[in-house]
Amino acid sequence: MSSNFVMPKQIISGAGALNDAKDVFKKAGKKALIVSGKVMEKVGNVAKVTKILDELSIEYAIYTDITGEPTDVMIEGGLKVYKEENCDFLIGLGGGSPLDSMKAIAALVTNPGKIPDYMGKIITNEVPPMIAIPTTAGTGSEATWFTIITDSEKDIKMLLKGPVLMPDVAIIDYTFTLTSPKSVTAAPGLDALTHAIEGYTSRKAQLLTDTFAVSAVKRIFKYLPIAYNDGSNEEAREQMALAALEAGVVINNSSVTIVHGMSRPIGALFHVPHGMSNAMLMKECFSFALDGAYERFADLGRAIKVAAETDSDKEAAEKFLDAVENICKVCEIPTLEEYGVDREKFFASVDKMADDALASGSPGNTIKDVTKDDVLKIYDALWK
Ligand SMILES: NC(=O)c1ccc[n+]([C@@H]2O[C@H](COP(=O)([O-])OP(=O)(O)OC[C@H]3O[C@@H](n4cnc5c(N)ncnc54)[C@H](O)[C@@H]3O)[C@@H](O)[C@H]2O)c1
Ligand SMILES: [Fe+2]
């Protein structure tokens, strides 16, 4: 059996990567749409990009209306600016939200209709050049052909995809992440961990993604607690930025599984940040998945050295699960209740959530079969 493996064409990484990317901007086009958020403007990150574009005499328009996890309405707003300003390429600057928004806006430049029209379909028409500059570590969106946009009418977080959505260039300058507060270190960092574990334990895992997944898991267990406790630690920030990229490569080529499937409905209905809702789910979802893939979870336990070579696969897998639970505690991940989700509202929607989770297709990638009853039991366990 053969496997497909796709990454961005070019990755420029390390401190100063933005400054070293001048040729990339020059080749990309004449006028950029910078897709970002107000926080990025406030902390001076947008100015860092416009300074370089000014130096290169490249024109730009700025769209900073990505106020949270993106909705179809925000995407329509960005598309309008792109067209009115006659832009010919896009720069996404920020966490997964602006990067996903950049992809969705780019998609609508050349693909007819509206974003919800593409749910369950493959986006195929070539899109304008896209440069992704992540400032969280992170979703790995810089290395995936996915974009996750909320359908604001149906309250569904849609997973949209197509090979054309892969950014042409990823600029991984970890210095952007130095301004991340603790909450924006923890949630995206645990999102990356979820990607690496799910990709490694997915039915679609392949030998090439295994390499990236193990590497990401090792970096995250070593460096996320350091970055969380000391945001100014540059070594930890750099390692986390690379881990997020690696984990993005993993999910692009081997897919996410049950955690992401069950996490998106929580995000759509209760606005829990994506990485945090993954982290809330990891223990219960992986406890469920464990006996379908002891060997795979055991590999990860041995890779981070919480399990010994002499442990059985079952023991090593269980030790890995304990380590996952522990890193979520270190990152102070609250329960749904502590986060303020209303229990009654949650259970009033749980049937729709389970249907949406399964309809996304992600739970089906779990090595163990997942039924609606399993999903409902896991949602229930989050309150115990
Ligand atoms: N496309 C993909 O492959 C993929 C994969 C996983 C997740 N996602 C999506 O990504 C989104 C989440 O992205 P995220 O977790 O990166 O968060 P985010 O982009 O929503 O950002 C969260 C908050 O952190 C702030 N922020 C970002 N970088 C900062 C920095 N350096 N300093 C200070 N503040 C900063 C932002 O302004 C925002 O307020 C979700 O919608 C999720 O579904 C996409
Ligand atoms: Fe994710």
Short mmCIF file of C-alpha atoms and ligand atoms in Angstrom, two decimals:
data_model
loop_
_atom_site.label_atom_id
_atom_site.label_comp_id
_atom_site.label_asym_id
_atom_site.label_seq_id
_atom_site.Cartn_x
_atom_site.Cartn_y
_atom_site.Cartn_z
CA MET A 1 0.00 0.00 0.00
CA SER A 2 1.30 3.47 -0.78
CA SER A 3 0.84 6.69 1.21
CA ASN A 4 0.64 10.32 0.27
CA PHE A 5 2.74 12.84 2.23
CA VAL A 6 2.47 16.60 1.73
CA MET A 7 4.11 19.59 3.44
CA PRO A 8 4.49 23.32 2.66
CA LYS A 9 6.90 23.90 -0.25
CA GLN A 10 9.19 25.99 1.94
CA ILE A 11 9.70 26.33 5.69
CA ILE A 12 11.90 29.11 7.07
CA SER A 13 12.46 28.64 10.79
CA GLY A 14 14.35 30.15 13.69
CA ALA A 15 14.84 33.58 15.27
CA GLY A 16 14.84 36.22 12.53
CA ALA A 17 13.02 33.97 10.05
CA LEU A 18 10.67 36.81 9.15
CA ASN A 19 13.57 39.06 8.13
CA ASP A 20 15.12 36.25 6.15
CA ALA A 21 11.93 35.71 4.18
CA LYS A 22 12.22 38.83 1.99
CA ASP A 23 12.58 36.84 -1.22
CA VAL A 24 9.41 34.97 -0.38
CA PHE A 25 7.41 38.19 -0.13
CA LYS A 26 8.97 39.56 -3.31
CA LYS A 27 7.98 36.48 -5.30
CA ALA A 28 4.47 36.18 -3.82
CA GLY A 29 2.80 39.12 -5.55
CA LYS A 30 2.17 42.86 -5.73
CA LYS A 31 -0.37 43.44 -2.98
CA ALA A 32 -0.89 41.38 0.15
CA LEU A 33 -3.95 40.94 2.30
CA ILE A 34 -2.64 40.53 5.85
CA VAL A 35 -5.17 38.43 7.76
CA SER A 36 -4.73 38.83 11.50
CA GLY A 37 -6.36 39.91 14.75
CA LYS A 38 -6.50 43.00 16.96
CA VAL A 39 -4.19 41.45 19.57
CA MET A 40 -1.54 40.96 16.89
CA GLU A 41 -1.85 44.62 16.01
CA LYS A 42 -1.60 45.61 19.68
CA VAL A 43 1.52 43.58 20.45
CA GLY A 44 3.24 45.00 17.37
CA ASN A 45 3.37 41.85 15.26
CA VAL A 46 1.42 43.32 12.33
CA ALA A 47 3.89 46.24 12.30
CA LYS A 48 6.82 43.82 12.06
CA VAL A 49 5.35 42.43 8.83
CA THR A 50 4.33 45.77 7.32
CA LYS A 51 7.82 47.17 8.02
CA ILE A 52 9.30 44.50 5.77
CA LEU A 53 6.65 44.97 3.09
CA ASP A 54 7.30 48.74 3.17
CA GLU A 55 11.03 48.14 2.76
CA LEU A 56 10.30 45.95 -0.26
CA SER A 57 7.72 48.44 -1.67
CA ILE A 58 5.04 45.74 -1.62
CA GLU A 59 1.54 47.12 -1.10
CA TYR A 60 -0.82 45.64 1.47
CA ALA A 61 -4.28 45.83 3.02
CA ILE A 62 -4.87 44.74 6.61
CA TYR A 63 -7.85 42.70 7.84
CA THR A 64 -7.78 42.28 11.60
CA ASP A 65 -11.42 41.31 12.19
CA ILE A 66 -10.57 37.74 13.23
CA THR A 67 -11.80 38.28 16.75
CA GLY A 68 -11.86 34.62 17.88
CA GLU A 69 -12.11 31.23 16.28
CA PRO A 70 -13.25 32.12 12.75
CA THR A 71 -16.81 32.12 11.44
CA ASP A 72 -18.14 32.21 7.87
CA VAL A 73 -19.12 35.85 8.51
CA MET A 74 -15.52 36.86 9.30
CA ILE A 75 -14.39 35.09 6.11
CA GLU A 76 -16.92 36.99 3.94
CA GLY A 77 -15.60 40.24 5.48
CA GLY A 78 -12.03 39.35 4.58
CA LEU A 79 -12.98 38.34 1.05
CA LYS A 80 -14.64 41.71 0.52
CA VAL A 81 -11.46 43.56 1.55
CA TYR A 82 -9.30 41.27 -0.63
CA LYS A 83 -11.44 42.07 -3.68
CA GLU A 84 -11.95 45.80 -3.00
CA GLU A 85 -8.23 46.30 -2.45
CA ASN A 86 -7.21 44.24 -5.51
CA CYS A 87 -4.87 42.02 -3.54
CA ASP A 88 -3.06 39.15 -5.23
CA PHE A 89 -1.64 37.15 -2.32
CA LEU A 90 -2.29 36.56 1.39
CA ILE A 91 -0.28 36.60 4.60
CA GLY A 92 -1.82 34.92 7.66
CA LEU A 93 -0.34 36.19 10.92
CA GLY A 94 -1.47 34.86 14.28
CA GLY A 95 -2.66 31.64 15.87
CA GLY A 96 -4.66 28.98 14.08
CA SER A 97 -7.62 31.34 13.75
CA PRO A 98 -6.01 33.91 11.41
CA LEU A 99 -4.14 31.16 9.54
CA ASP A 100 -7.34 29.19 8.93
CA SER A 101 -9.10 32.43 7.96
CA MET A 102 -6.39 33.22 5.41
CA LYS A 103 -6.99 29.79 3.81
CA ALA A 104 -10.77 30.18 3.74
CA ILE A 105 -10.58 33.68 2.23
CA ALA A 106 -8.08 32.43 -0.38
CA ALA A 107 -10.41 29.54 -1.19
CA LEU A 108 -13.35 31.85 -1.91
CA VAL A 109 -11.26 34.05 -4.23
CA THR A 110 -11.24 31.27 -6.84
CA ASN A 111 -13.92 28.81 -5.69
CA PRO A 112 -17.55 29.91 -6.14
CA GLY A 113 -20.19 30.10 -3.41
CA LYS A 114 -19.90 30.37 0.34
CA ILE A 115 -17.81 28.55 2.91
CA PRO A 116 -20.56 26.18 4.18
CA ASP A 117 -21.02 24.95 0.57
CA TYR A 118 -17.68 23.17 0.90
CA MET A 119 -18.45 21.05 3.94
CA GLY A 120 -17.71 17.44 3.06
CA LYS A 121 -16.24 18.38 -0.32
CA ILE A 122 -12.68 18.86 -1.53
CA ILE A 123 -11.71 22.44 -2.42
CA THR A 124 -9.96 22.14 -5.77
CA ASN A 125 -9.50 25.42 -7.67
CA GLU A 126 -5.98 26.85 -7.31
CA VAL A 127 -5.88 29.73 -4.79
CA PRO A 128 -3.61 32.82 -4.61
CA PRO A 129 -0.21 32.42 -2.89
CA MET A 130 -0.41 32.05 0.90
CA ILE A 131 2.30 32.74 3.48
CA ALA A 132 1.61 31.48 7.00
CA ILE A 133 3.28 33.07 10.02
CA PRO A 134 2.15 31.31 13.22
CA THR A 135 2.37 33.17 16.52
CA THR A 136 1.12 30.28 18.68
CA ALA A 137 2.76 26.87 19.07
CA GLY A 138 0.31 25.68 17.99
CA THR A 139 -2.22 24.32 15.68
CA GLY A 140 0.20 23.45 12.90
CA SER A 141 -2.24 25.10 10.48
CA GLU A 142 0.87 26.41 8.68
CA ALA A 143 1.47 22.82 7.53
CA THR A 144 -2.05 21.53 6.84
CA TRP A 145 -4.56 21.70 4.02
CA PHE A 146 -7.40 22.06 6.50
CA THR A 147 -9.32 25.09 7.67
CA ILE A 148 -11.81 25.01 10.50
CA ILE A 149 -14.59 27.57 10.20
CA THR A 150 -17.80 27.86 12.22
CA ASP A 151 -21.08 27.85 10.31
CA SER A 152 -22.71 30.65 12.28
CA GLU A 153 -26.27 29.61 11.36
CA LYS A 154 -25.93 25.94 12.25
CA ASP A 155 -23.42 26.32 15.12
CA ILE A 156 -21.15 23.70 13.59
CA LYS A 157 -17.35 23.90 13.42
CA MET A 158 -16.77 22.75 9.85
CA LEU A 159 -13.63 20.92 8.83
CA LEU A 160 -12.91 22.03 5.27
CA LYS A 161 -10.12 20.67 3.16
CA GLY A 162 -8.34 20.59 -0.14
CA PRO A 163 -4.72 20.23 -1.31
CA VAL A 164 -4.83 23.83 -2.57
CA LEU A 165 -5.19 25.06 1.03
CA MET A 166 -1.63 24.08 1.95
CA PRO A 167 0.29 27.35 2.56
CA ASP A 168 3.10 27.87 0.06
CA VAL A 169 5.51 29.05 2.72
CA ALA A 170 5.56 28.68 6.52
CA ILE A 171 7.64 31.19 8.45
CA ILE A 172 8.29 29.73 11.90
CA ASP A 173 9.83 32.56 13.90
CA TYR A 174 9.40 31.43 17.50
CA THR A 175 10.12 34.95 18.78
CA PHE A 176 6.49 35.78 17.89
CA THR A 177 5.36 33.31 20.56
CA LEU A 178 7.28 35.06 23.34
CA THR A 179 4.32 37.36 23.98
CA SER A 180 1.86 34.45 24.49
CA PRO A 181 0.28 34.53 27.96
CA LYS A 182 0.06 31.25 29.89
CA SER A 183 -3.37 30.38 28.50
CA VAL A 184 -2.14 30.86 24.92
CA THR A 185 0.89 28.68 25.69
CA ALA A 186 -1.11 25.86 27.29
CA ALA A 187 -4.07 25.39 24.94
CA PRO A 188 -2.25 25.52 21.59
CA GLY A 189 0.64 23.47 23.07
CA LEU A 190 -1.76 20.74 24.14
CA ASP A 191 -3.50 20.97 20.77
CA ALA A 192 -0.15 20.11 19.18
CA LEU A 193 0.26 17.21 21.62
CA THR A 194 -3.21 15.95 20.71
CA HIS A 195 -2.30 16.12 17.01
CA ALA A 196 0.87 14.10 17.50
CA ILE A 197 -0.80 11.41 19.65
CA GLU A 198 -3.90 11.14 17.46
CA GLY A 199 -1.83 10.99 14.28
CA TYR A 200 0.37 8.26 15.77
CA THR A 201 -2.61 6.22 16.89
CA SER A 202 -4.73 6.83 13.77
CA ARG A 203 -5.73 4.13 11.30
CA LYS A 204 -4.12 6.39 8.69
CA ALA A 205 -0.70 6.60 10.42
CA GLN A 206 2.19 5.96 8.04
CA LEU A 207 5.92 5.40 8.62
CA LEU A 208 6.80 8.97 7.64
CA THR A 209 4.25 10.58 9.97
CA ASP A 210 5.41 8.30 12.80
CA THR A 211 8.82 10.00 12.73
CA PHE A 212 7.28 13.46 13.03
CA ALA A 213 4.79 12.34 15.68
CA VAL A 214 7.35 10.77 18.02
CA SER A 215 9.61 13.78 17.65
CA ALA A 216 6.76 16.19 18.45
CA VAL A 217 5.62 14.17 21.48
CA LYS A 218 9.17 14.16 22.88
CA ARG A 219 9.66 17.88 22.39
CA ILE A 220 6.27 18.73 23.91
CA PHE A 221 6.70 16.65 27.07
CA LYS A 222 10.12 18.20 27.61
CA TYR A 223 9.48 21.80 26.67
CA LEU A 224 5.78 22.64 27.17
CA PRO A 225 6.03 22.68 30.99
CA ILE A 226 9.10 24.96 30.71
CA ALA A 227 7.42 27.34 28.23
CA TYR A 228 4.29 27.36 30.39
CA ASN A 229 6.15 28.25 33.58
CA ASP A 230 8.63 30.64 31.97
CA GLY A 231 7.31 32.19 28.78
CA SER A 232 10.60 34.00 28.21
CA ASN A 233 12.58 30.75 27.84
CA GLU A 234 13.64 30.98 24.20
CA GLU A 235 14.86 27.40 23.92
CA ALA A 236 11.49 26.08 25.08
CA ARG A 237 9.62 28.46 22.75
CA GLU A 238 11.72 27.41 19.76
CA GLN A 239 11.28 23.70 20.49
CA MET A 240 7.53 24.15 20.92
CA ALA A 241 7.23 26.08 17.63
CA LEU A 242 8.96 23.19 15.84
CA ALA A 243 6.87 20.58 17.66
CA ALA A 244 3.69 22.35 16.56
CA LEU A 245 4.89 22.34 12.95
CA GLU A 246 5.80 18.65 13.17
CA ALA A 247 2.43 17.81 14.66
CA GLY A 248 0.72 19.77 11.86
CA VAL A 249 2.61 17.67 9.32
CA VAL A 250 1.39 14.58 11.20
CA ILE A 251 -2.32 15.40 11.06
CA ASN A 252 -2.15 16.55 7.48
CA ASN A 253 -0.93 13.13 6.45
CA SER A 254 -2.48 10.75 8.99
CA SER A 255 -5.53 12.66 10.31
CA VAL A 256 -6.90 13.35 13.77
CA THR A 257 -9.17 10.89 15.56
CA ILE A 258 -11.71 10.81 18.37
CA VAL A 259 -10.50 13.76 20.48
CA HIS A 260 -10.77 16.30 17.67
CA GLY A 261 -14.06 14.84 16.51
CA MET A 262 -15.56 15.32 19.97
CA SER A 263 -13.80 18.62 20.65
CA ARG A 264 -15.18 20.64 17.73
CA PRO A 265 -18.83 20.47 18.92
CA ILE A 266 -17.75 21.71 22.37
CA GLY A 267 -15.94 24.60 20.71
CA ALA A 268 -18.85 25.44 18.44
CA LEU A 269 -21.54 25.43 21.13
CA PHE A 270 -19.70 26.53 24.29
CA HIS A 271 -16.79 28.56 22.88
CA VAL A 272 -14.13 26.67 24.80
CA PRO A 273 -10.77 27.40 23.07
CA HIS A 274 -9.87 24.54 20.71
CA GLY A 275 -6.71 23.33 22.42
CA MET A 276 -8.37 23.50 25.83
CA SER A 277 -11.37 21.39 24.82
CA ASN A 278 -8.97 18.82 23.34
CA ALA A 279 -7.06 18.76 26.61
CA MET A 280 -10.30 18.30 28.58
CA LEU A 281 -11.09 15.27 26.41
CA MET A 282 -7.71 13.60 26.10
CA LYS A 283 -7.79 11.44 29.23
CA GLU A 284 -11.27 10.00 28.63
CA CYS A 285 -10.87 9.58 24.86
CA PHE A 286 -7.48 7.92 25.08
CA SER A 287 -8.61 5.69 27.99
CA PHE A 288 -11.32 4.50 25.59
CA ALA A 289 -8.92 4.09 22.63
CA LEU A 290 -6.07 2.50 24.59
CA ASP A 291 -7.01 -1.19 24.35
CA GLY A 292 -7.40 -0.86 20.57
CA ALA A 293 -3.79 0.26 20.20
CA TYR A 294 -1.70 -0.64 23.26
CA GLU A 295 1.40 -1.04 21.13
CA ARG A 296 1.11 2.44 19.60
CA PHE A 297 0.48 4.22 22.91
CA ALA A 298 3.26 2.11 24.48
CA ASP A 299 5.77 3.35 21.88
CA LEU A 300 5.04 6.91 22.97
CA GLY A 301 5.40 6.02 26.67
CA ARG A 302 8.80 4.50 25.96
CA ALA A 303 9.81 7.44 23.73
CA ILE A 304 9.31 9.92 26.57
CA LYS A 305 10.84 7.44 29.04
CA VAL A 306 7.91 7.20 31.45
CA ALA A 307 7.80 3.50 30.55
CA ALA A 308 10.65 1.01 30.49
CA GLU A 309 11.52 -1.28 27.58
CA THR A 310 10.72 -4.18 29.90
CA ASP A 311 7.15 -2.98 30.59
CA SER A 312 4.41 -4.81 28.71
CA ASP A 313 2.67 -2.77 25.99
CA LYS A 314 -0.38 -2.48 28.23
CA GLU A 315 1.68 -1.16 31.17
CA ALA A 316 3.65 1.23 28.96
CA ALA A 317 0.44 2.54 27.33
CA GLU A 318 -1.14 3.13 30.74
CA LYS A 319 1.97 4.97 31.94
CA PHE A 320 1.78 7.15 28.85
CA LEU A 321 -1.84 7.96 29.61
CA ASP A 322 -0.83 9.00 33.15
CA ALA A 323 1.81 11.31 31.66
CA VAL A 324 -0.83 12.88 29.40
CA GLU A 325 -3.08 13.47 32.39
CA ASN A 326 -0.16 14.97 34.29
CA ILE A 327 0.89 17.45 31.58
CA CYS A 328 -2.73 18.69 31.41
CA LYS A 329 -2.56 19.27 35.18
CA VAL A 330 0.79 21.08 34.88
CA CYS A 331 -0.88 23.36 32.30
CA GLU A 332 -3.82 23.94 34.69
CA ILE A 333 -6.51 22.73 32.28
CA PRO A 334 -9.91 23.20 33.95
CA THR A 335 -12.87 20.81 33.73
CA LEU A 336 -15.88 21.89 31.68
CA GLU A 337 -17.60 22.82 34.93
CA GLU A 338 -14.64 24.88 36.17
CA TYR A 339 -14.52 26.63 32.79
CA GLY A 340 -18.11 27.70 33.32
CA VAL A 341 -19.98 25.48 30.85
CA ASP A 342 -23.61 25.09 31.90
CA ARG A 343 -24.25 21.41 32.67
CA GLU A 344 -27.93 21.55 31.70
CA LYS A 345 -27.23 23.25 28.38
CA PHE A 346 -24.48 20.73 27.71
CA PHE A 347 -26.75 17.75 28.20
CA ALA A 348 -29.57 19.42 26.25
CA SER A 349 -27.20 19.49 23.23
CA VAL A 350 -25.28 16.29 23.78
CA ASP A 351 -27.20 14.29 21.19
CA LYS A 352 -26.47 16.85 18.44
CA MET A 353 -22.85 17.02 19.62
CA ALA A 354 -22.43 13.26 19.31
CA ASP A 355 -23.98 13.29 15.82
CA ASP A 356 -21.77 16.21 14.72
CA ALA A 357 -18.67 14.51 16.16
CA LEU A 358 -19.32 11.31 14.21
CA ALA A 359 -20.36 13.17 11.05
CA SER A 360 -16.99 14.95 10.97
CA GLY A 361 -15.37 11.61 10.16
CA SER A 362 -12.51 12.08 12.63
CA PRO A 363 -13.63 9.49 15.24
CA GLY A 364 -13.67 6.91 12.44
CA ASN A 365 -9.87 7.22 12.17
CA THR A 366 -9.44 5.83 15.69
CA ILE A 367 -8.03 2.29 15.54
CA LYS A 368 -10.85 1.07 17.79
CA ASP A 369 -14.38 1.39 16.37
CA VAL A 370 -16.32 4.31 17.90
CA THR A 371 -20.12 4.22 18.24
CA LYS A 372 -22.53 6.99 19.18
CA ASP A 373 -23.01 5.32 22.53
CA ASP A 374 -19.22 5.46 23.16
CA VAL A 375 -19.20 9.17 22.33
CA LEU A 376 -22.14 9.85 24.65
CA LYS A 377 -20.45 7.92 27.48
CA ILE A 378 -17.26 9.96 27.08
CA TYR A 379 -19.17 13.28 27.08
CA ASP A 380 -20.89 12.07 30.23
CA ALA A 381 -17.57 11.12 31.88
CA LEU A 382 -16.33 14.70 31.50
CA TRP A 383 -18.73 15.67 34.31
CA LYS A 384 -17.68 12.95 36.78
N1 LIG B 1 -6.12 24.17 10.18
C1 LIG B 1 -5.70 23.27 11.02
O1 LIG B 1 -5.06 22.30 10.62
C2 LIG B 1 -6.01 23.43 12.47
C3 LIG B 1 -5.51 22.50 13.38
C4 LIG B 1 -5.84 22.69 14.72
C5 LIG B 1 -6.60 23.76 15.13
N2 LIG B 1 -7.09 24.63 14.22
C6 LIG B 1 -7.95 25.77 14.59
O2 LIG B 1 -7.14 26.81 15.11
C7 LIG B 1 -7.95 27.63 15.98
C8 LIG B 1 -7.22 27.86 17.30
O3 LIG B 1 -5.98 28.49 17.08
P1 LIG B 1 -5.01 28.87 18.31
O4 LIG B 1 -5.13 27.85 19.37
O5 LIG B 1 -3.67 29.12 17.73
O6 LIG B 1 -5.65 30.19 18.89
P2 LIG B 1 -6.17 31.56 18.23
O7 LIG B 1 -5.57 31.80 16.90
O8 LIG B 1 -7.66 31.55 18.30
O9 LIG B 1 -5.58 32.61 19.28
C9 LIG B 1 -6.03 32.62 20.64
C10 LIG B 1 -5.75 33.97 21.27
O10 LIG B 1 -4.34 34.15 21.44
C11 LIG B 1 -3.93 35.39 20.93
N3 LIG B 1 -2.53 35.24 20.47
C12 LIG B 1 -2.09 34.50 19.46
N4 LIG B 1 -0.73 34.57 19.38
C13 LIG B 1 -0.34 35.38 20.37
C14 LIG B 1 0.93 35.86 20.79
N5 LIG B 1 2.05 35.48 20.19
N6 LIG B 1 0.98 36.71 21.83
C15 LIG B 1 -0.16 37.08 22.48
N7 LIG B 1 -1.40 36.66 22.13
C16 LIG B 1 -1.48 35.83 21.09
C17 LIG B 1 -4.90 35.69 19.82
O11 LIG B 1 -4.98 37.05 19.53
C18 LIG B 1 -6.20 35.16 20.42
O12 LIG B 1 -6.78 36.12 21.25
C19 LIG B 1 -9.25 26.88 16.18
O13 LIG B 1 -10.27 27.46 15.40
C20 LIG B 1 -8.92 25.49 15.70
O14 LIG B 1 -10.07 24.78 15.28
C21 LIG B 1 -6.78 24.49 12.90
FE FE B 2 -6.26 20.78 16.72
#
